[in-house]
Short mmCIF file of C-alpha atoms and ligand atoms in Angstrom, two decimals:
data_model
loop_
_atom_site.label_atom_id
_atom_site.label_comp_id
_atom_site.label_asym_id
_atom_site.label_seq_id
_atom_site.Cartn_x
_atom_site.Cartn_y
_atom_site.Cartn_z
CA MET A 1 -25.56 -17.78 0.46
CA GLU A 2 -27.19 -15.15 2.61
CA ASN A 3 -25.21 -12.04 3.53
CA GLY A 4 -26.89 -11.05 6.78
CA SER A 5 -28.95 -8.23 5.29
CA GLY A 6 -31.51 -10.65 3.91
CA LYS A 7 -30.05 -10.55 0.39
CA VAL A 8 -28.40 -13.57 -1.22
CA LEU A 9 -24.84 -12.82 -2.25
CA LYS A 10 -24.01 -13.25 -5.92
CA PRO A 11 -20.21 -13.22 -5.89
CA MET A 12 -19.86 -13.45 -9.68
CA ASP A 13 -22.56 -11.35 -11.23
CA SER A 14 -21.70 -10.41 -14.82
CA GLU A 15 -23.25 -6.97 -14.65
CA GLN A 16 -21.52 -6.13 -11.39
CA LEU A 17 -18.24 -7.34 -12.85
CA ARG A 18 -18.76 -5.07 -15.86
CA GLU A 19 -19.50 -2.05 -13.67
CA TYR A 20 -16.81 -2.64 -11.06
CA GLY A 21 -14.33 -3.87 -13.66
CA HIS A 22 -14.60 -0.57 -15.51
CA LEU A 23 -14.13 1.34 -12.26
CA MET A 24 -11.08 -0.74 -11.36
CA VAL A 25 -9.49 -0.41 -14.80
CA ASP A 26 -10.05 3.36 -14.62
CA PHE A 27 -8.48 3.38 -11.17
CA ILE A 28 -5.41 1.52 -12.38
CA ALA A 29 -5.12 3.60 -15.57
CA ASP A 30 -5.22 6.76 -13.45
CA TYR A 31 -2.56 5.26 -11.19
CA TYR A 32 -0.25 4.80 -14.14
CA LYS A 33 -1.01 8.29 -15.41
CA THR A 34 -0.02 9.86 -12.09
CA ILE A 35 2.62 7.35 -10.98
CA GLU A 36 5.36 9.99 -11.07
CA ASP A 37 3.60 11.98 -8.32
CA PHE A 38 4.33 9.30 -5.70
CA PRO A 39 7.60 8.90 -3.80
CA VAL A 40 9.16 5.90 -5.57
CA LEU A 41 10.23 4.22 -2.32
CA SER A 42 7.44 4.11 0.24
CA GLN A 43 8.34 6.35 3.17
CA VAL A 44 6.04 4.77 5.81
CA GLN A 45 7.24 3.36 9.12
CA PRO A 46 6.87 -0.32 10.16
CA GLY A 47 3.38 -1.07 11.50
CA TYR A 48 1.82 2.00 9.87
CA LEU A 49 -1.14 0.06 8.46
CA HIS A 50 -2.25 -1.46 11.76
CA LYS A 51 -2.95 2.06 12.94
CA LEU A 52 -5.14 2.77 9.92
CA LEU A 53 -7.24 -0.36 9.48
CA PRO A 54 -9.84 -1.93 11.81
CA ASP A 55 -9.00 -4.96 13.96
CA SER A 56 -11.48 -7.27 12.28
CA ALA A 57 -13.13 -7.89 8.92
CA PRO A 58 -16.47 -6.17 8.24
CA ASP A 59 -19.63 -8.15 8.95
CA HIS A 60 -21.55 -6.57 6.10
CA PRO A 61 -20.71 -5.49 2.54
CA GLU A 62 -18.97 -2.21 1.88
CA THR A 63 -18.92 -0.45 -1.48
CA LEU A 64 -16.13 -0.51 -4.02
CA ASP A 65 -15.87 3.26 -3.67
CA GLN A 66 -15.20 2.90 0.04
CA VAL A 67 -12.50 0.33 -0.63
CA LEU A 68 -10.86 2.41 -3.37
CA ASP A 69 -10.87 5.44 -1.07
CA ASP A 70 -8.91 3.36 1.42
CA VAL A 71 -6.55 2.20 -1.30
CA ARG A 72 -5.82 5.83 -2.13
CA ALA A 73 -5.49 7.03 1.45
CA LYS A 74 -4.01 4.03 3.26
CA ILE A 75 -2.55 1.50 0.86
CA LEU A 76 -0.80 3.62 -1.78
CA PRO A 77 1.37 5.43 0.82
CA GLY A 78 2.71 1.98 1.75
CA VAL A 79 3.43 0.98 -1.85
CA THR A 80 6.88 1.17 -3.38
CA HIS A 81 6.22 1.97 -6.99
CA TRP A 82 7.99 -0.75 -8.94
CA GLN A 83 6.41 0.48 -12.17
CA SER A 84 7.60 4.04 -11.65
CA PRO A 85 9.90 5.25 -14.44
CA SER A 86 12.36 6.18 -11.67
CA PHE A 87 12.52 2.69 -10.16
CA PHE A 88 16.13 1.55 -10.61
CA ALA A 89 16.48 -0.86 -7.66
CA TYR A 90 17.09 -4.64 -7.66
CA TYR A 91 16.01 -5.79 -11.11
CA PRO A 92 12.87 -4.57 -12.83
CA SER A 93 9.58 -6.39 -12.52
CA ASN A 94 7.83 -5.46 -15.73
CA SER A 95 4.15 -4.84 -16.01
CA SER A 96 2.52 -4.04 -19.35
CA VAL A 97 -0.92 -3.63 -20.85
CA ALA A 98 -0.61 -7.04 -22.54
CA GLY A 99 0.62 -8.70 -19.36
CA PHE A 100 -2.07 -7.02 -17.32
CA LEU A 101 -4.81 -8.15 -19.74
CA GLY A 102 -3.42 -11.69 -19.66
CA GLU A 103 -3.57 -11.67 -15.85
CA MET A 104 -7.12 -10.40 -16.06
CA LEU A 105 -8.14 -13.12 -18.46
CA SER A 106 -6.50 -15.74 -16.28
CA ALA A 107 -8.35 -14.43 -13.21
CA GLY A 108 -11.53 -14.30 -15.24
CA LEU A 109 -11.32 -17.89 -16.41
CA GLY A 110 -10.34 -18.93 -12.89
CA ILE A 111 -9.07 -22.37 -13.86
CA VAL A 112 -6.61 -24.53 -11.95
CA GLY A 113 -4.54 -26.38 -14.53
CA PHE A 114 -2.59 -28.99 -12.62
CA SER A 115 -3.29 -31.82 -15.08
CA TRP A 116 -3.93 -31.61 -18.82
CA VAL A 117 -7.53 -32.72 -18.29
CA THR A 118 -8.28 -29.86 -15.88
CA SER A 119 -7.98 -27.41 -18.82
CA PRO A 120 -6.21 -28.79 -21.88
CA ALA A 121 -5.63 -25.30 -23.30
CA ALA A 122 -3.65 -24.25 -20.23
CA THR A 123 -1.12 -27.05 -20.58
CA GLU A 124 -0.92 -26.90 -24.35
CA LEU A 125 -0.61 -23.10 -24.55
CA GLU A 126 2.18 -23.24 -21.96
CA MET A 127 4.06 -25.82 -24.03
CA ILE A 128 3.60 -23.75 -27.18
CA VAL A 129 4.67 -20.37 -25.76
CA LEU A 130 7.65 -21.91 -24.00
CA ASP A 131 8.68 -23.38 -27.37
CA TRP A 132 8.19 -19.94 -28.95
CA VAL A 133 10.47 -18.26 -26.40
CA ALA A 134 13.00 -21.11 -26.68
CA LYS A 135 13.11 -20.40 -30.43
CA LEU A 136 13.59 -16.67 -29.82
CA LEU A 137 16.51 -17.53 -27.55
CA ASN A 138 17.80 -20.03 -30.07
CA LEU A 139 17.93 -22.71 -27.38
CA PRO A 140 18.93 -26.18 -28.58
CA GLU A 141 16.15 -28.46 -29.88
CA GLN A 142 16.47 -30.70 -26.81
CA PHE A 143 14.82 -27.98 -24.72
CA MET A 144 11.73 -28.00 -26.93
CA SER A 145 8.59 -29.95 -26.15
CA LYS A 146 8.85 -32.25 -29.20
CA GLY A 147 11.18 -34.79 -27.63
CA ASN A 148 11.94 -35.51 -24.01
CA GLY A 149 12.55 -31.86 -23.12
CA GLY A 150 10.30 -28.90 -22.70
CA GLY A 151 9.48 -25.75 -20.83
CA VAL A 152 7.33 -24.97 -17.85
CA ILE A 153 6.29 -21.77 -16.07
CA GLN A 154 7.38 -21.65 -12.45
CA GLY A 155 6.47 -18.92 -9.99
CA SER A 156 10.06 -17.82 -9.49
CA ALA A 157 13.69 -18.52 -10.28
CA SER A 158 13.93 -19.88 -6.74
CA GLU A 159 11.33 -22.55 -7.50
CA ALA A 160 13.04 -23.27 -10.81
CA VAL A 161 16.41 -23.99 -9.22
CA LEU A 162 14.77 -26.00 -6.43
CA VAL A 163 12.90 -28.32 -8.78
CA VAL A 164 15.92 -29.01 -10.97
CA LEU A 165 18.13 -29.52 -7.91
CA ILE A 166 15.66 -32.11 -6.64
CA ALA A 167 15.49 -33.74 -10.07
CA ALA A 168 19.29 -33.92 -10.21
CA ARG A 169 19.54 -35.19 -6.61
CA ASP A 170 17.11 -38.03 -7.23
CA LYS A 171 18.71 -38.88 -10.56
CA VAL A 172 22.13 -39.35 -8.97
CA LEU A 173 20.71 -41.14 -5.94
CA ARG A 174 18.92 -43.60 -8.23
CA SER A 175 22.31 -44.61 -9.60
CA VAL A 176 24.51 -44.49 -6.49
CA GLY A 177 21.97 -45.50 -3.86
CA LYS A 178 19.76 -43.34 -1.67
CA ASN A 179 22.07 -43.48 1.32
CA ALA A 180 24.62 -41.33 -0.48
CA LEU A 181 22.84 -38.01 0.16
CA GLU A 182 25.59 -36.83 2.50
CA LYS A 183 28.16 -37.24 -0.27
CA LEU A 184 26.42 -35.05 -2.86
CA VAL A 185 28.21 -31.81 -3.74
CA VAL A 186 26.82 -28.62 -5.31
CA TYR A 187 28.94 -25.99 -7.09
CA SER A 188 28.38 -22.33 -7.81
CA SER A 189 30.21 -19.04 -7.70
CA ASP A 190 29.97 -16.69 -4.75
CA GLN A 191 27.88 -14.42 -7.01
CA THR A 192 25.07 -16.95 -7.37
CA HIS A 193 21.70 -15.87 -6.04
CA SER A 194 20.84 -17.03 -2.51
CA ALA A 195 17.96 -18.95 -4.12
CA LEU A 196 20.46 -21.79 -4.66
CA GLN A 197 21.41 -21.86 -0.99
CA LYS A 198 17.74 -22.00 -0.06
CA ALA A 199 17.15 -24.81 -2.55
CA CYS A 200 20.07 -26.77 -1.04
CA GLN A 201 18.63 -26.27 2.45
CA ILE A 202 15.25 -27.58 1.33
CA ALA A 203 16.69 -30.47 -0.68
CA GLY A 204 18.72 -31.73 2.27
CA ILE A 205 22.14 -31.08 0.71
CA HIS A 206 24.68 -30.97 3.51
CA PRO A 207 25.80 -27.36 3.99
CA GLU A 208 29.45 -28.43 4.10
CA ASN A 209 28.99 -29.85 0.59
CA CYS A 210 28.01 -26.57 -0.99
CA ARG A 211 31.07 -25.25 -2.81
CA VAL A 212 30.77 -21.51 -3.14
CA LEU A 213 33.68 -20.69 -5.42
CA THR A 214 35.34 -17.31 -5.05
CA THR A 215 35.30 -14.83 -7.90
CA ASP A 216 36.94 -11.42 -8.21
CA SER A 217 37.31 -8.41 -10.42
CA SER A 218 39.93 -10.13 -12.62
CA THR A 219 37.10 -12.03 -14.36
CA ASN A 220 34.46 -9.37 -13.65
CA TYR A 221 33.03 -11.79 -11.09
CA ALA A 222 32.56 -14.66 -13.51
CA LEU A 223 33.34 -18.17 -12.32
CA ARG A 224 36.70 -19.47 -13.55
CA PRO A 225 36.49 -22.97 -15.09
CA GLU A 226 39.83 -23.85 -13.43
CA SER A 227 38.35 -23.05 -10.06
CA LEU A 228 35.44 -25.45 -10.76
CA GLN A 229 37.77 -28.15 -12.08
CA GLU A 230 40.00 -27.96 -8.99
CA ALA A 231 37.04 -28.20 -6.64
CA VAL A 232 35.51 -31.14 -8.51
CA SER A 233 38.84 -33.01 -8.57
CA ARG A 234 39.37 -32.44 -4.84
CA ASP A 235 35.87 -33.71 -4.06
CA LEU A 236 36.28 -36.79 -6.25
CA GLU A 237 39.56 -37.60 -4.51
CA ALA A 238 37.78 -37.28 -1.16
CA GLY A 239 35.19 -39.83 -2.29
CA LEU A 240 32.41 -37.27 -2.62
CA ILE A 241 29.89 -37.09 -5.50
CA PRO A 242 29.77 -33.86 -7.53
CA PHE A 243 26.23 -33.64 -8.87
CA PHE A 244 25.00 -30.09 -9.48
CA LEU A 245 26.42 -26.89 -10.94
CA CYS A 246 24.54 -23.59 -11.10
CA ALA A 247 26.08 -21.06 -13.49
CA ASN A 248 24.91 -17.49 -14.07
CA VAL A 249 24.18 -15.35 -17.06
CA GLY A 250 23.70 -11.97 -15.41
CA THR A 251 24.34 -12.22 -11.68
CA THR A 252 22.15 -10.27 -9.29
CA SER A 253 24.96 -8.09 -7.97
CA SER A 254 26.66 -7.07 -11.19
CA THR A 255 25.35 -9.04 -14.24
CA ALA A 256 28.46 -11.24 -14.33
CA VAL A 257 28.31 -13.88 -17.05
CA ASP A 258 29.91 -17.24 -16.39
CA PRO A 259 31.63 -19.00 -19.32
CA LEU A 260 28.93 -21.58 -20.02
CA ALA A 261 30.75 -23.66 -22.63
CA ALA A 262 33.86 -24.26 -20.51
CA LEU A 263 31.88 -24.88 -17.33
CA GLY A 264 29.45 -27.14 -19.16
CA LYS A 265 32.31 -29.25 -20.49
CA ILE A 266 33.51 -29.93 -16.94
CA ALA A 267 29.97 -30.63 -15.74
CA ASN A 268 29.18 -32.96 -18.65
CA SER A 269 32.36 -34.98 -18.30
CA ASN A 270 31.69 -35.52 -14.59
CA GLY A 271 27.99 -36.38 -14.85
CA ILE A 272 27.04 -33.13 -13.07
CA TRP A 273 23.58 -31.59 -13.71
CA PHE A 274 24.25 -28.17 -15.24
CA HIS A 275 21.69 -25.44 -14.49
CA VAL A 276 21.91 -21.95 -15.96
CA ASP A 277 20.34 -19.07 -14.07
CA ALA A 278 19.64 -16.28 -16.56
CA ALA A 279 16.75 -14.90 -14.50
CA TYR A 280 17.45 -11.30 -15.45
CA ALA A 281 19.68 -11.30 -18.53
CA GLY A 282 17.96 -14.13 -20.40
CA SER A 283 15.49 -11.63 -21.89
CA ALA A 284 18.30 -9.69 -23.59
CA CYS A 285 19.48 -12.87 -25.30
CA ILE A 286 16.57 -12.75 -27.76
CA CYS A 287 18.57 -9.95 -29.44
CA PRO A 288 21.12 -11.53 -31.81
CA GLU A 289 23.88 -9.22 -30.52
CA TYR A 290 23.39 -10.50 -26.93
CA ARG A 291 22.80 -14.18 -27.76
CA GLN A 292 26.56 -14.78 -27.36
CA TYR A 293 26.13 -14.57 -23.60
CA ILE A 294 24.30 -17.88 -23.58
CA ASP A 295 26.65 -19.59 -26.01
CA GLY A 296 27.37 -22.96 -24.44
CA VAL A 297 23.77 -23.38 -23.23
CA GLU A 298 23.71 -26.55 -25.35
CA THR A 299 25.80 -28.16 -22.59
CA ALA A 300 23.20 -27.29 -19.93
CA ASP A 301 20.54 -29.60 -18.52
CA SER A 302 18.26 -26.75 -17.52
CA PHE A 303 17.90 -23.05 -18.29
CA ASN A 304 15.86 -20.40 -16.48
CA MET A 305 14.76 -16.88 -17.36
CA ASN A 306 12.23 -14.69 -15.56
CA ALA A 307 9.78 -13.27 -18.08
CA HIS A 308 8.48 -11.21 -15.17
CA LYS A 309 11.70 -9.26 -14.88
CA TRP A 310 12.49 -7.65 -18.23
CA PHE A 311 10.08 -9.22 -20.71
CA LEU A 312 6.94 -7.16 -20.13
CA THR A 313 5.11 -10.09 -18.50
CA ASN A 314 3.50 -9.26 -15.17
CA PHE A 315 4.81 -11.10 -12.11
CA ASP A 316 4.88 -14.11 -11.77
CA CYS A 317 6.24 -15.90 -14.80
CA SER A 318 9.57 -17.71 -14.50
CA LEU A 319 10.45 -19.80 -17.55
CA LEU A 320 12.30 -23.05 -17.00
CA TRP A 321 13.43 -25.41 -19.73
CA VAL A 322 14.82 -28.89 -19.20
CA LYS A 323 16.28 -31.42 -21.61
CA ASP A 324 15.06 -34.42 -19.69
CA GLN A 325 11.53 -34.04 -18.40
CA ASP A 326 11.64 -37.58 -16.98
CA SER A 327 14.17 -36.53 -14.35
CA LEU A 328 11.76 -33.84 -13.19
CA THR A 329 8.67 -36.01 -13.16
CA LEU A 330 10.41 -38.96 -11.52
CA ALA A 331 11.32 -36.66 -8.65
CA LEU A 332 8.07 -34.71 -8.39
CA SER A 333 5.15 -36.83 -9.55
CA THR A 334 2.47 -38.37 -7.40
CA ASN A 335 -0.56 -40.21 -8.66
CA PRO A 336 -3.40 -40.29 -6.14
CA GLU A 337 -6.68 -41.92 -7.10
CA PHE A 338 -8.59 -38.64 -6.94
CA LEU A 339 -6.50 -37.17 -9.77
CA LYS A 340 -6.49 -40.19 -12.07
CA ASN A 341 -7.88 -39.67 -15.56
CA LYS A 342 -7.72 -41.42 -18.92
CA ALA A 343 -5.36 -38.99 -20.68
CA SER A 344 -2.80 -39.10 -17.87
CA GLN A 345 -3.08 -42.86 -17.41
CA ALA A 346 -2.51 -43.40 -21.12
CA ASN A 347 0.61 -41.23 -20.95
CA LEU A 348 -0.71 -39.07 -23.76
CA VAL A 349 -0.25 -35.69 -22.08
CA VAL A 350 1.96 -33.47 -19.97
CA ASP A 351 0.66 -32.95 -16.43
CA TYR A 352 2.47 -29.89 -15.16
CA LYS A 353 1.70 -30.75 -11.54
CA ASP A 354 4.62 -33.17 -11.89
CA TRP A 355 7.04 -30.41 -12.95
CA GLN A 356 6.57 -28.15 -9.93
CA ILE A 357 6.13 -28.05 -6.16
CA PRO A 358 2.46 -27.10 -5.71
CA LEU A 359 -0.41 -29.03 -7.20
CA GLY A 360 -2.56 -26.07 -8.27
CA ARG A 361 -1.38 -23.74 -10.97
CA ARG A 362 -2.78 -20.65 -12.65
CA PHE A 363 -3.19 -20.10 -16.40
CA ARG A 364 -0.01 -18.05 -16.52
CA SER A 365 0.84 -18.79 -20.15
CA LEU A 366 -2.02 -16.50 -21.21
CA LYS A 367 -0.14 -13.38 -20.18
CA LEU A 368 3.08 -14.45 -21.91
CA TRP A 369 1.09 -15.32 -25.02
CA MET A 370 -0.60 -11.91 -24.90
CA VAL A 371 2.79 -10.21 -24.57
CA LEU A 372 4.25 -12.13 -27.49
CA ARG A 373 1.21 -11.50 -29.68
CA LEU A 374 0.38 -7.90 -28.79
CA TYR A 375 4.01 -6.75 -28.99
CA GLY A 376 5.83 -9.22 -31.23
CA SER A 377 9.46 -10.19 -30.84
CA GLU A 378 10.85 -7.21 -32.78
CA THR A 379 9.18 -4.76 -30.38
CA LEU A 380 10.48 -6.74 -27.42
CA LYS A 381 14.00 -6.57 -28.83
CA SER A 382 13.84 -2.81 -29.34
CA TYR A 383 12.36 -2.41 -25.86
CA ILE A 384 15.38 -4.17 -24.36
CA ARG A 385 17.85 -2.37 -26.61
CA ASN A 386 16.41 0.98 -25.54
CA HIS A 387 17.03 0.19 -21.85
CA ILE A 388 20.58 -0.87 -22.65
CA LYS A 389 21.10 2.39 -24.56
CA LEU A 390 19.81 4.37 -21.55
CA ALA A 391 22.12 2.41 -19.24
CA LYS A 392 25.06 3.27 -21.52
CA GLU A 393 24.14 6.94 -21.27
CA PHE A 394 23.95 6.71 -17.48
CA GLU A 395 27.31 4.94 -17.41
CA GLN A 396 28.80 7.77 -19.46
CA LEU A 397 27.42 10.40 -17.11
CA VAL A 398 28.93 8.57 -14.12
CA SER A 399 32.31 8.12 -15.73
CA GLN A 400 32.56 11.83 -16.58
CA ASP A 401 32.29 12.78 -12.89
CA PRO A 402 35.63 12.46 -11.03
CA ASN A 403 33.81 11.87 -7.72
CA PHE A 404 32.46 8.57 -9.04
CA GLU A 405 33.72 5.40 -10.64
CA ILE A 406 32.19 2.52 -12.57
CA VAL A 407 32.95 -0.59 -10.51
CA THR A 408 32.41 -3.35 -13.09
CA PRO A 409 32.00 -2.99 -16.82
CA ARG A 410 28.35 -2.72 -17.81
CA ILE A 411 27.05 -5.56 -19.99
CA PHE A 412 23.26 -5.20 -20.02
CA ALA A 413 21.20 -2.42 -18.40
CA LEU A 414 22.67 -2.45 -14.89
CA VAL A 415 25.29 0.12 -13.94
CA CYS A 416 27.40 -0.62 -10.84
CA PHE A 417 29.09 2.51 -9.56
CA ARG A 418 30.19 4.27 -6.40
CA LEU A 419 31.62 7.42 -4.94
CA VAL A 420 35.40 7.01 -5.04
CA PRO A 421 37.37 6.97 -1.77
CA VAL A 422 38.77 10.26 -0.59
CA LYS A 423 42.45 9.79 0.40
CA ASP A 424 42.21 5.99 -0.08
CA GLU A 425 39.90 5.56 2.91
CA GLU A 426 37.95 2.48 1.80
CA LYS A 427 35.97 2.01 5.03
CA LYS A 428 34.79 5.59 5.13
CA CYS A 429 34.01 5.29 1.45
CA ASN A 430 31.63 2.39 2.08
CA ASN A 431 29.79 4.41 4.71
CA ARG A 432 29.65 7.40 2.41
CA ASN A 433 28.12 5.30 -0.35
CA ARG A 434 25.54 3.92 2.07
CA GLU A 435 24.73 7.44 3.17
CA LEU A 436 24.41 8.54 -0.43
CA LEU A 437 22.00 5.71 -1.18
CA ASP A 438 19.87 6.58 1.86
CA ALA A 439 19.79 10.23 0.89
CA VAL A 440 18.86 9.51 -2.71
CA ASN A 441 16.14 7.03 -1.79
CA SER A 442 14.67 9.24 0.94
CA SER A 443 14.27 12.01 -1.62
CA GLY A 444 11.44 9.90 -3.06
CA LYS A 445 12.57 10.94 -6.53
CA LEU A 446 14.11 7.60 -7.45
CA PHE A 447 14.91 4.25 -5.92
CA MET A 448 18.20 2.38 -6.32
CA SER A 449 19.65 -0.54 -4.37
CA HIS A 450 23.16 -1.65 -3.47
CA THR A 451 25.43 -4.64 -3.30
CA ALA A 452 28.95 -5.48 -2.16
CA LEU A 453 31.73 -6.52 -4.52
CA SER A 454 35.13 -7.46 -3.07
CA GLY A 455 34.18 -5.65 0.13
CA LYS A 456 33.18 -2.46 -1.67
CA ILE A 457 29.68 -1.09 -1.25
CA VAL A 458 28.39 -0.51 -4.73
CA LEU A 459 25.31 1.35 -5.94
CA ARG A 460 23.20 -0.42 -8.56
CA CYS A 461 21.19 1.49 -11.13
CA ALA A 462 19.13 -1.09 -13.01
CA ILE A 463 17.29 0.48 -15.92
CA GLY A 464 14.34 -1.60 -17.08
CA ALA A 465 11.01 -0.20 -15.96
CA PRO A 466 8.59 -0.01 -18.88
CA LEU A 467 7.93 3.73 -18.42
CA THR A 468 11.57 4.83 -18.08
CA GLU A 469 12.74 7.40 -20.61
CA GLU A 470 15.96 9.34 -21.07
CA LYS A 471 14.65 12.28 -19.01
CA HIS A 472 14.14 9.99 -15.97
CA VAL A 473 17.70 8.70 -16.20
CA LYS A 474 19.10 12.22 -16.50
CA GLU A 475 16.95 13.42 -13.59
CA ALA A 476 18.13 10.47 -11.49
CA TRP A 477 21.75 11.34 -12.16
CA LYS A 478 21.08 14.97 -11.23
CA VAL A 479 19.62 13.91 -7.86
CA ILE A 480 22.56 11.55 -7.21
CA GLN A 481 25.06 14.29 -8.02
CA GLU A 482 23.29 16.84 -5.83
CA GLU A 483 23.12 14.48 -2.85
CA ALA A 484 26.75 13.47 -3.39
CA SER A 485 27.91 17.06 -3.49
CA TYR A 486 26.03 17.78 -0.26
CA LEU A 487 27.66 14.75 1.42
CA LEU A 488 31.16 15.55 0.18
CA HIS A 489 30.98 19.12 1.43
CA LYS A 490 29.31 18.45 4.74
N1 PLP B 1 18.56 -15.38 -9.95
C1 PLP B 1 18.91 -14.13 -10.27
C2 PLP B 1 20.09 -13.89 -11.16
C3 PLP B 1 18.18 -13.05 -9.79
O1 PLP B 1 18.55 -11.79 -10.08
C4 PLP B 1 17.06 -13.29 -8.95
C5 PLP B 1 16.27 -12.17 -8.42
O2 PLP B 1 16.45 -11.03 -8.72
C6 PLP B 1 16.75 -14.62 -8.64
C7 PLP B 1 17.51 -15.62 -9.14
C8 PLP B 1 15.59 -14.95 -7.74
O3 PLP B 1 14.44 -14.63 -8.41
P1 PLP B 1 12.98 -15.08 -7.91
O4 PLP B 1 12.45 -13.93 -7.14
O5 PLP B 1 12.24 -15.28 -9.22
O6 PLP B 1 13.10 -16.31 -7.13
#
């Protein structure tokens, strides 16, 4: 390879990696050290970067210093600082030293582990760490890799629900005939993440066969088993085929927890694939006192938790367990000549390419393994408990202020609250809450997001960034109160 200046390019030179790697680690360490100096939510306008960067790629090499200068001056202003201790929006996306080092090692090894043979350690480590986390969650044996079950790392909860939906679809179509696609019905509550809707769109489920069952504050937005039973019975009477239920442990809007055991009973007795989305709250269930929220998981066919949310494992690392790996592989496997090898042909190994949508896959288990080994499960439990304690403190602060109310009871580390209506004016109240959110976020001092519950605009304060301490929560509340007081007296 010749780079135009007469020199041959050496894209992976060990000594350059050592030198630049040190510079980059220093750069990132300094970023973390000064992260509180940045506005949490990026304040740039759409298109800002086009004005700052050239129209085409450079013809000749530039230096790392030049690039890092641009990162400082042009990229960081357009970054929303998810790792800031004052990031309370959406759900957290944890980064940690262990997770970071695991990512680095994975990039360093640069393997693509689609089949066992392409890097046996990648497949086997993934099976082992998924078994480890299954044990921490006290998942039933059937989800472990010993028998016909097992775990796999997906890129996201969206991919997890898509692959199990496809597995369930093909399983039912194998028994009722492939022309029955238009009769297949999917069930979920109206609090289920839009990832399920997207999965249904991709999997060819007819939109009119997606039953989005209404929830309300009487169950704290959990799905009522009676509501599922009624819907299933109606569909059966109409000659339709109920085949998939997605329940939630920790909904995106408000951490609602569906009653898994009762829902699972209905699913099991009707031959419905039962998927549990615990993308956010699954992490908390490694603590014995929160394990109750996944009681009933033994009735599920698949279970998903995002280690990249609240488990100190850098994005992306979504953990999916299934009881019946054959259903997945029957739906997703292909066997072209160019990938054939002895171990796969002899059926001696797991080939994760058949458990996911893409062929290629990174060595993601390394970072989860690093997290589990460098921190240990007891540290992870106290990490989660500390966030829940901080959320309780925030909840208390909110409930002591007569201008605010807690909208749904807090279960984990998300607090849903809002400014109360003045003179019962709900519509004005929604606008006021939107204005409050805008004001708070434009301050740059913290970042929260919102949702709607029963038509009410609700502010969400999700505590879970690795650097968040009590002082950040108190400071956030101070900013919210100041902005609220300004709005109420305007
Ligand atoms: N399910 C729940 C409960 C979530 O909160 C989220 C995202 O926050 C998702 C699914 C989608 O996650 P992903 O980005 O991993 O697809």
